[in-house]
Amino acid sequence: MSDAPTTQSPAAPEQRSGPRLTRRGWTIVLSFTIAAVLGLVGGLVRVPYVSIGPGPTYDTLGRVNDQAVVQVDGEETYETSGQLRMTTVSVSDDISLFGALGLWVSGRYALQPRDVYFGPGQTEEELEQENTKMFQNSQSAAEVAALRYLDYPVQVVAQEITRGAPVDGVLEPGDQLLSVNGSQIAVQEDVSEALRDTKPGDQVAITFQRGDEPPRTSTIELGNASDFGAGERSEGFLGLAPVDRADVEFETTIHLEDVGGPSAGLIFALAIVDKLTPGQLEDGRTVAGTGEIDVKGNVGPIGGISFKLVAASEAGADTFLVPASNCAEAKADAPDGLRLVKVDTLASAVEALEDLEAGRTPPSC
């Protein structure tokens, strides 16, 4: 008996779990993945740059938070008119890659390497503390410069004492210097002049006064500047930093928070002069400006002038006081309609404003 043939059923088709992606589909998925990764990188990765742009401006003749920016107590003051605006630069740290690109494209901000503004390992908090100290020093220098210009008396005090130096333990910060090595001290430059012909090891007499105590005299043996990291110099070293301070009965106070750096000194000094003298320097105009100032009234250059010009123009200023050393840069970037007035001292700034009031043409950049 022959075997019957076996009938085989056709093989079942292979089962798929879902539709297979085409080449186009894979391209789309890959593109979205790359875009997502780039988005995360651009939004999260920080770049070693800071952005710089126009900052706020403040009318030093006006009020902020219902408080006079420049306040004089105990002395007659005079009415002012117009505005005298100090200008600032906005500096932003912790910028993402996309944020940096957006700021650059806007044309309103510039990018600078972070290490231009931050020291090695310096945090933003430490930089703010440093800028706050410079701002406070600028206020003090502005007051002295203004009062010297107005012929008020000044005194010379020890601002800082070098640790371990010859005068450490004898003088304290704030002590008034009356004489050094037989020379009377009227301005801070007199101290270095009194030591000009000395050498390390010489003994000199210093007469000083602490607060309301009677004056006292101490004999100091001069040291070597290089031993205290103060550079090489032939004359003897005391170890103090003298500074001029106003010797007046009245008090000048500047109320302004969250601002740093030294560049508002000129405008603060002008505000003090305007308040303490009859007449109105601005004569109803809105004047802005910038410039570091020392106690003798010399005006020094500052950074970010182009951004300060923009801020001043947007605040309605028609005149901008420019430190002479910043004139070339300011002239290249000045907004339309903003008059640039060149100044190099507090006296020249006052004279320029008086020229404008009288219809004369002040020096320009």
Phi, psi and omega in degrees: 000121182281150179286140177286140179299142180271127179271119180263130178280146181299145182296140179290141180295148180296135181274139177249145181280340180182179181291139179277138180290139174278173178300322179295321179297315178298324178297317179296315180299315180297321180296317178295322180296314179297318180298320180295317179296314179298323178297318178294316180297313182295328183271337186252326183286128180269145180255152182279050180228159170240153176261143180233133180204180178299134177254183179291157174243154182226134176279109183288349175266356184252209185232148173230129184055041177063028178224137180299133179295312176245116185240132178242122181242132176095008178216148179296134176239167185234155180296144176240164176221161182077194181229147176233096192261125169278148185242154181225167174245135177271124178241122182241132179252177176060059183257135176281168179300313178294322178298318179298317179297318180296318179294320180294317181294328184299333181079352181269338183238158174237157178250136177229146176306139184300326184287353173290328183253332183250134174286170179304120178074005182284133179271167178296324178295318179294322177295319178298321178295319179296317179294324178296320179295317178297322179295317179296319178296324180293325177296316180296315179296322179297318180298313181295317180299317181294316183287327174295319178300324181271009176068026168282152181288153176233162174230162180251128180235160174281112181279316180223149177240129179286129182299129178081358182285168183307324182270356179295128184094346176257307177258156175235153176305133181101346177294137178277132179268122182259318176206150178224124177055038177085358180255133177291143183251112179251324177226162189299331180294340181295333182293309180295325179295324180292338181259004189303317186259018179266173176215160178306137181099339177293152175252132180230151178265137176236125175254129184215167180225133180249110180061229180264008179289158176295152176301149177224158181236133177231148177261129185240135172271121185290144179257186178258124185303322183295335179291344183242019178067027183255022177083180180266127175208150184278328183284164179293159186243126177270314181096035175225152176250107180279152177210145177284142174226145179295133180253073185228162180276337183269169185236134175248126183233138177248121182253101177200122183251165176060032175231139181227171178092168186262000195280358178269002186304313181300314184292322175298315181298318178296322179296319178295315179300315182296320181288331185264003180232147176296157180091173185227106185300323185275337177050047176085352180278164170256108181251135176238169179178183181200167177146130172286146182227145174256177187293343178269359177091008177284136182257125182253166183288162180224174177258162175071029185299323183296323180287326178291326176297318178297314180299319180295316180298317180292337177274001176094010181289143175250350181224139180229125178274118187246128171304138185306322182290344180261003189298316183300314179295318182295318182297326181287335187243009187292132174295154178299139175085002181255114180283129179259119180250125183275130178225148175230350176216165175298319180299320180291328177292317177297316180297322179296318179293324176294324176298315180298318181296326182271001180084010177270163181263117179281167177300137181240165178286000000 
